[in-house]
């Protein structure tokens, strides 16, 4: 296993499986040589442009660049993209050729699974890899939307978790992995993805609160913060 | 009592009017129709010379700038040409076409438009003039706006945003066809912001629609009237100016600085020490207006006054965050003279007059001589009686500042800021608005825009980039051609590509960026955020609430409140009477010390002769400083170094305002870091900057290991500034404003749920991506220009660095100097800059590891 030289990741155990939360917002399962990313929302910029918001058209480039860096670090055998990989159903078709080939280079020689998300329920146009509704690898199940009830061994995305603390009168808000040791909700990886506080109602009933931690993403390490210190908003 | 807004005065008293060559009485009478002469005569009044003068110049076809202090009857003067004109206009034939707007009145405040409509209504009805007047603001219902388009009033009173909307309408040409005058009230306050840029562009558009249009600007005294004279008229050819009429001030105001028997504090902004003396002054006057610089100071002072209010005097509170109904109640009570004192922030700054104020108390330093003059103008709104005002410095440096401001006010010094070039984000908004009105030709629009003084320096290349930005985002990667908002037609005109674009424009017009704020609602204690709750008290900024924990107490709406929690867009609070507010308020003002006052304060420090006019305790303090360390000469910079505890301190006294000092602090700590001094943090006030470090900086300066001249070298404004700026939250905040104004992202409208956050793209994310991939994008260029002038105040910092070259005076001291005490007291109270937010996360994470024994 190779790990990033400059970053310090946090290893946790989910349903008996060891997984590593990387501060760049990806999850790595060393035993399976599996890299998991969630909510890439590729081509979100052009999707919004169609509706009149002309945001800088560099989000796909930025997201792929970061993805390239983590893949280079971990050199995984398998990659799971946990859904909402493209911001809309036509996103893959709109993908400029240069990015399509960059993506293919990343996929080359690896098992690549596109988990279907609510933004991209169909297999992406003209991009290789396998599209699945959900997939079980090792003792873990990977799906886009978290199941509404407590569950053991689920890795999901969709909610774009973030957490906020207040320390010395200053507020710090970061994307985070949300986990209680039984399941994980992954942070969104895409350059234009917003986030939703883990104290929001959307998370109710997902976690066992006493064991809950928000693994907040710092610039070079992950910070595990207990529920009592978290603030809404 | 006669209406003060008319500047009514009895015929026997005369004013001094400078630069007006008196017209013979006969000619004056010829100007003014009989109906007006009768009306004045009936009331025993006479029109004032400047009112005649303005009428004469307007009738000669000129645009005019009238500069006069409050109480001079500016409003009537401004409307006199309109009323005289309308009086003589033939009646509309029944069944004939409706006439368009005759006069447009634009003011910075909605309330002012409403106020003027009410006040002007009286003479109009008494003279029986055939004049229809209406207001049009954001609050005007849709059906009334619709009707105004079909049957326009003669005089329309409105705001810059509404003007932008009107000229972006497809019927603008017809609507403004009969326009003769534009009256711009409180012009001095309008022109200094982005609203002023928007208005300048709107005015340029109006001049194209109506070539003979005349502008009448009404302004308080400013430092450079010629800037405003050019602003009012087309700069094609360049250098055109409106006529100028200046009315000199009436009686000299009687201003005193409170010479307190109490100990004047070293630092802080509360002025708690002076509260009993303030209360005594309130008791001795009919109505007192108490000005403070910030909302939290207003809350604090109000609370403290009621603590000592043994006579139960009616004392009220007024600031912009309070619920509108509560503000209206206070205004009403003021109008009927049933209040003895009002504690207010700048919401009462502008020309709305209420009641019979006979004393103005200014708590805290005024920060600028012109601002002080305008606030004092609120008392005794008749020019022929002197205004009475008392200044209450909250700490020792403020004593110096008040003294400097007071001497300036006596000397008539003016320090209103110079006008800056129009902003590019505002231009982008205007370009889109122009296309919404009618397809435009780029060459003609370019000429029109440059006819506005604010945009006279706009080069064609930049203008074309702005058009490109409006059309497709202006990105080097040309991916959005097919989504363009405006497109070039075969005839060479830019046209809106879809009606939806115009709709989006209308929802996002304007330059006022609202700080995200939550409604504050009452609930019963301990209910958390569950109970339905009682009345709303007003709005508080989200950023402040984010730092509170349930159970924290703070001051708002004149009450001590307990924070219960936040749900959706409401903040729940309960009453916590009898407790002290635990969460300290932010004490600093939002206005930086003006350059002029800063220079005066330094001059005062350098000249022991002038200390005689200072209170003894302050003069003693300066003598001690001269003895223990030194006082800098006017143009010099004093830098002191000393050790305290385990740390080494450096205190510099540039007197250039908090913003410039913060920027300086950021840049100096970078350099100290590189030099191996191990800086740990810094604090900045309006007067000084303190940096603390592990290394002995004084020693390093003395051994020339790090010469002071090098540390303060101007080249810090080059690469260091660039590098720091890249990650600065200030730049992100500025970018957000530019992105909103330019139409890159849309405003969050009420009702949009917060949980939609994972869908919306925050401005910070856009900023990061844009900076990484296209650092020269026009919006980043606009952002840097804004930040340099605004939150960073780089201009002032640059002037200071060049001033002190070769004039830095270093004192390596055994211990802290008297002058350093105030800022050293701020250490620990003010947020410390330079600490990365990751270190805060680390602290929180460590707490868990400790608790969990991991």
PDB file of N, CA, C and O in Angstrom, chain B residues 771-809:
ATOM      1  N   UNK B 771      -9.525  31.108  -9.644  1.00  0.00           N
ATOM      2  CA  UNK B 771      -8.172  31.582  -9.381  1.00  0.00           C
ATOM      3  C   UNK B 771      -7.133  30.570  -9.861  1.00  0.00           C
ATOM      4  O   UNK B 771      -6.089  30.929 -10.402  1.00  0.00           O
ATOM      5  N   UNK B 772      -7.465  29.275  -9.693  1.00  0.00           N
ATOM      6  CA  UNK B 772      -6.516  28.251 -10.119  1.00  0.00           C
ATOM      7  C   UNK B 772      -6.423  28.172 -11.639  1.00  0.00           C
ATOM      8  O   UNK B 772      -5.362  27.901 -12.182  1.00  0.00           O
ATOM      9  N   UNK B 773      -7.535  28.406 -12.333  1.00  0.00           N
ATOM     10  CA  UNK B 773      -7.537  28.158 -13.772  1.00  0.00           C
ATOM     11  C   UNK B 773      -7.487  29.403 -14.641  1.00  0.00           C
ATOM     12  O   UNK B 773      -7.109  29.321 -15.798  1.00  0.00           O
ATOM     13  N   UNK B 774      -7.933  30.554 -14.103  1.00  0.00           N
ATOM     14  CA  UNK B 774      -7.879  31.758 -14.931  1.00  0.00           C
ATOM     15  C   UNK B 774      -7.679  32.986 -14.039  1.00  0.00           C
ATOM     16  O   UNK B 774      -8.583  33.800 -13.857  1.00  0.00           O
ATOM     17  N   UNK B 775      -6.473  33.122 -13.499  1.00  0.00           N
ATOM     18  CA  UNK B 775      -6.236  34.191 -12.513  1.00  0.00           C
ATOM     19  C   UNK B 775      -6.409  35.597 -13.091  1.00  0.00           C
ATOM     20  O   UNK B 775      -6.574  36.547 -12.332  1.00  0.00           O
ATOM     21  N   UNK B 776      -6.400  35.739 -14.420  1.00  0.00           N
ATOM     22  CA  UNK B 776      -6.549  37.072 -14.997  1.00  0.00           C
ATOM     23  C   UNK B 776      -7.977  37.393 -15.388  1.00  0.00           C
ATOM     24  O   UNK B 776      -8.228  38.390 -16.058  1.00  0.00           O
ATOM     25  N   UNK B 777      -8.913  36.554 -14.982  1.00  0.00           N
ATOM     26  CA  UNK B 777     -10.304  36.796 -15.352  1.00  0.00           C
ATOM     27  C   UNK B 777     -10.752  38.173 -14.865  1.00  0.00           C
ATOM     28  O   UNK B 777     -10.314  38.652 -13.811  1.00  0.00           O
ATOM     29  N   UNK B 778     -11.647  38.786 -15.626  1.00  0.00           N
ATOM     30  CA  UNK B 778     -12.019  40.181 -15.344  1.00  0.00           C
ATOM     31  C   UNK B 778     -12.663  40.339 -13.969  1.00  0.00           C
ATOM     32  O   UNK B 778     -12.507  41.364 -13.304  1.00  0.00           O
ATOM     33  N   UNK B 779     -13.353  39.299 -13.499  1.00  0.00           N
ATOM     34  CA  UNK B 779     -14.004  39.414 -12.197  1.00  0.00           C
ATOM     35  C   UNK B 779     -12.977  39.355 -11.057  1.00  0.00           C
ATOM     36  O   UNK B 779     -13.151  39.983 -10.015  1.00  0.00           O
ATOM     37  N   UNK B 780     -11.900  38.629 -11.274  1.00  0.00           N
ATOM     38  CA  UNK B 780     -10.835  38.603 -10.266  1.00  0.00           C
ATOM     39  C   UNK B 780     -10.099  39.948 -10.269  1.00  0.00           C
ATOM     40  O   UNK B 780      -9.706  40.461  -9.214  1.00  0.00           O
ATOM     41  N   UNK B 781      -9.981  40.518 -11.466  1.00  0.00           N
ATOM     42  CA  UNK B 781      -9.382  41.850 -11.568  1.00  0.00           C
ATOM     43  C   UNK B 781     -10.240  42.859 -10.790  1.00  0.00           C
ATOM     44  O   UNK B 781      -9.731  43.652 -10.003  1.00  0.00           O
ATOM     45  N   UNK B 782     -11.553  42.788 -10.989  1.00  0.00           N
ATOM     46  CA  UNK B 782     -12.461  43.691 -10.276  1.00  0.00           C
ATOM     47  C   UNK B 782     -12.359  43.457  -8.767  1.00  0.00           C
ATOM     48  O   UNK B 782     -12.375  44.406  -7.971  1.00  0.00           O
ATOM     49  N   UNK B 783     -12.238  42.204  -8.364  1.00  0.00           N
ATOM     50  CA  UNK B 783     -12.155  41.859  -6.948  1.00  0.00           C
ATOM     51  C   UNK B 783     -10.902  42.453  -6.310  1.00  0.00           C
ATOM     52  O   UNK B 783     -10.958  43.037  -5.225  1.00  0.00           O
ATOM     53  N   UNK B 784      -9.773  42.312  -6.995  1.00  0.00           N
ATOM     54  CA  UNK B 784      -8.529  42.842  -6.429  1.00  0.00           C
ATOM     55  C   UNK B 784      -8.586  44.356  -6.302  1.00  0.00           C
ATOM     56  O   UNK B 784      -8.163  44.921  -5.298  1.00  0.00           O
ATOM     57  N   UNK B 785      -9.151  45.027  -7.310  1.00  0.00           N
ATOM     58  CA  UNK B 785      -9.265  46.488  -7.242  1.00  0.00           C
ATOM     59  C   UNK B 785     -10.116  46.892  -6.042  1.00  0.00           C
ATOM     60  O   UNK B 785      -9.770  47.793  -5.286  1.00  0.00           O
ATOM     61  N   UNK B 786     -11.238  46.197  -5.878  1.00  0.00           N
ATOM     62  CA  UNK B 786     -12.136  46.501  -4.761  1.00  0.00           C
ATOM     63  C   UNK B 786     -11.473  46.288  -3.414  1.00  0.00           C
ATOM     64  O   UNK B 786     -11.593  47.095  -2.506  1.00  0.00           O
ATOM     65  N   UNK B 787     -10.806  45.149  -3.290  1.00  0.00           N
ATOM     66  CA  UNK B 787     -10.201  44.805  -2.003  1.00  0.00           C
ATOM     67  C   UNK B 787      -9.099  45.802  -1.667  1.00  0.00           C
ATOM     68  O   UNK B 787      -8.946  46.206  -0.516  1.00  0.00           O
ATOM     69  N   UNK B 788      -8.348  46.214  -2.674  1.00  0.00           N
ATOM     70  CA  UNK B 788      -7.260  47.152  -2.419  1.00  0.00           C
ATOM     71  C   UNK B 788      -7.800  48.464  -1.875  1.00  0.00           C
ATOM     72  O   UNK B 788      -7.199  49.093  -1.012  1.00  0.00           O
ATOM     73  N   UNK B 789      -8.959  48.879  -2.374  1.00  0.00           N
ATOM     74  CA  UNK B 789      -9.519  50.145  -1.912  1.00  0.00           C
ATOM     75  C   UNK B 789     -10.351  49.945  -0.647  1.00  0.00           C
ATOM     76  O   UNK B 789     -10.468  50.843   0.172  1.00  0.00           O
ATOM     77  N   UNK B 790     -10.934  48.773  -0.493  1.00  0.00           N
ATOM     78  CA  UNK B 790     -11.884  48.556   0.590  1.00  0.00           C
ATOM     79  C   UNK B 790     -11.277  47.892   1.802  1.00  0.00           C
ATOM     80  O   UNK B 790     -10.560  48.513   2.579  1.00  0.00           O
ATOM     81  N   UNK B 791     -11.507  46.587   1.936  1.00  0.00           N
ATOM     82  CA  UNK B 791     -11.137  45.884   3.153  1.00  0.00           C
ATOM     83  C   UNK B 791      -9.638  45.907   3.448  1.00  0.00           C
ATOM     84  O   UNK B 791      -9.219  45.758   4.579  1.00  0.00           O
ATOM     85  N   UNK B 792      -8.820  46.070   2.425  1.00  0.00           N
ATOM     86  CA  UNK B 792      -7.379  46.051   2.661  1.00  0.00           C
ATOM     87  C   UNK B 792      -6.792  47.443   2.825  1.00  0.00           C
ATOM     88  O   UNK B 792      -5.760  47.629   3.438  1.00  0.00           O
ATOM     89  N   UNK B 793      -7.445  48.427   2.224  1.00  0.00           N
ATOM     90  CA  UNK B 793      -6.968  49.801   2.269  1.00  0.00           C
ATOM     91  C   UNK B 793      -5.496  49.898   1.860  1.00  0.00           C
ATOM     92  O   UNK B 793      -4.692  50.544   2.515  1.00  0.00           O
ATOM     93  N   UNK B 794      -5.165  49.256   0.770  1.00  0.00           N
ATOM     94  CA  UNK B 794      -3.784  49.228   0.297  1.00  0.00           C
ATOM     95  C   UNK B 794      -3.293  50.624  -0.092  1.00  0.00           C
ATOM     96  O   UNK B 794      -2.142  50.979   0.138  1.00  0.00           O
ATOM     97  N   UNK B 795      -4.220  51.426  -0.629  1.00  0.00           N
ATOM     98  CA  UNK B 795      -3.834  52.770  -1.056  1.00  0.00           C
ATOM     99  C   UNK B 795      -3.218  53.556   0.107  1.00  0.00           C
ATOM    100  O   UNK B 795      -2.151  54.150  -0.001  1.00  0.00           O
ATOM    101  N   UNK B 796      -3.898  53.473   1.259  1.00  0.00           N
ATOM    102  CA  UNK B 796      -3.412  54.226   2.403  1.00  0.00           C
ATOM    103  C   UNK B 796      -2.118  53.657   2.932  1.00  0.00           C
ATOM    104  O   UNK B 796      -1.229  54.383   3.365  1.00  0.00           O
ATOM    105  N   UNK B 797      -2.036  52.343   2.903  1.00  0.00           N
ATOM    106  CA  UNK B 797      -0.823  51.688   3.367  1.00  0.00           C
ATOM    107  C   UNK B 797       0.355  52.110   2.484  1.00  0.00           C
ATOM    108  O   UNK B 797       1.446  52.425   2.973  1.00  0.00           O
ATOM    109  N   UNK B 798       0.109  52.165   1.176  1.00  0.00           N
ATOM    110  CA  UNK B 798       1.167  52.542   0.242  1.00  0.00           C
ATOM    111  C   UNK B 798       1.629  53.975   0.513  1.00  0.00           C
ATOM    112  O   UNK B 798       2.833  54.258   0.556  1.00  0.00           O
ATOM    113  N   UNK B 799       0.669  54.867   0.739  1.00  0.00           N
ATOM    114  CA  UNK B 799       1.027  56.263   1.022  1.00  0.00           C
ATOM    115  C   UNK B 799       1.863  56.348   2.294  1.00  0.00           C
ATOM    116  O   UNK B 799       2.842  57.088   2.370  1.00  0.00           O
ATOM    117  N   UNK B 800       1.468  55.561   3.287  1.00  0.00           N
ATOM    118  CA  UNK B 800       2.177  55.595   4.562  1.00  0.00           C
ATOM    119  C   UNK B 800       3.604  55.073   4.384  1.00  0.00           C
ATOM    120  O   UNK B 800       4.561  55.692   4.856  1.00  0.00           O
ATOM    121  N   UNK B 801       3.748  53.945   3.698  1.00  0.00           N
ATOM    122  CA  UNK B 801       5.077  53.359   3.542  1.00  0.00           C
ATOM    123  C   UNK B 801       6.012  54.308   2.803  1.00  0.00           C
ATOM    124  O   UNK B 801       7.205  54.394   3.115  1.00  0.00           O
ATOM    125  N   UNK B 802       5.446  55.038   1.841  1.00  0.00           N
ATOM    126  CA  UNK B 802       6.325  55.945   1.120  1.00  0.00           C
ATOM    127  C   UNK B 802       6.645  57.175   1.978  1.00  0.00           C
ATOM    128  O   UNK B 802       7.737  57.717   1.919  1.00  0.00           O
ATOM    129  N   UNK B 803       5.698  57.582   2.817  1.00  0.00           N
ATOM    130  CA  UNK B 803       5.921  58.734   3.690  1.00  0.00           C
ATOM    131  C   UNK B 803       7.036  58.472   4.703  1.00  0.00           C
ATOM    132  O   UNK B 803       7.847  59.356   4.997  1.00  0.00           O
ATOM    133  N   UNK B 804       7.084  57.249   5.247  1.00  0.00           N
ATOM    134  CA  UNK B 804       7.997  56.999   6.370  1.00  0.00           C
ATOM    135  C   UNK B 804       9.367  56.523   5.924  1.00  0.00           C
ATOM    136  O   UNK B 804      10.214  56.229   6.765  1.00  0.00           O
ATOM    137  N   UNK B 805       9.589  56.447   4.616  1.00  0.00           N
ATOM    138  CA  UNK B 805      10.897  55.994   4.164  1.00  0.00           C
ATOM    139  C   UNK B 805      11.985  56.871   4.783  1.00  0.00           C
ATOM    140  O   UNK B 805      11.951  58.098   4.678  1.00  0.00           O
ATOM    141  N   UNK B 806      12.931  56.258   5.454  1.00  0.00           N
ATOM    142  CA  UNK B 806      14.014  57.011   6.090  1.00  0.00           C
ATOM    143  C   UNK B 806      13.573  57.771   7.329  1.00  0.00           C
ATOM    144  O   UNK B 806      14.326  58.576   7.873  1.00  0.00           O
ATOM    145  N   UNK B 807      12.334  57.549   7.801  1.00  0.00           N
ATOM    146  CA  UNK B 807      11.848  58.311   8.953  1.00  0.00           C
ATOM    147  C   UNK B 807      11.300  57.377  10.022  1.00  0.00           C
ATOM    148  O   UNK B 807      10.340  57.714  10.702  1.00  0.00           O
ATOM    149  N   UNK B 808      11.889  56.209  10.146  1.00  0.00           N
ATOM    150  CA  UNK B 808      11.410  55.288  11.188  1.00  0.00           C
ATOM    151  C   UNK B 808      12.254  55.480  12.433  1.00  0.00           C
ATOM    152  O   UNK B 808      13.488  55.481  12.375  1.00  0.00           O
ATOM    153  N   UNK B 809      11.588  55.662  13.546  1.00  0.00           N
ATOM    154  CA  UNK B 809      12.279  55.900  14.807  1.00  0.00           C
ATOM    155  C   UNK B 809      12.083  54.652  15.672  1.00  0.00           C
ATOM    156  O   UNK B 809      10.951  54.263  15.950  1.00  0.00           O
TER     157      UNK B 809
END
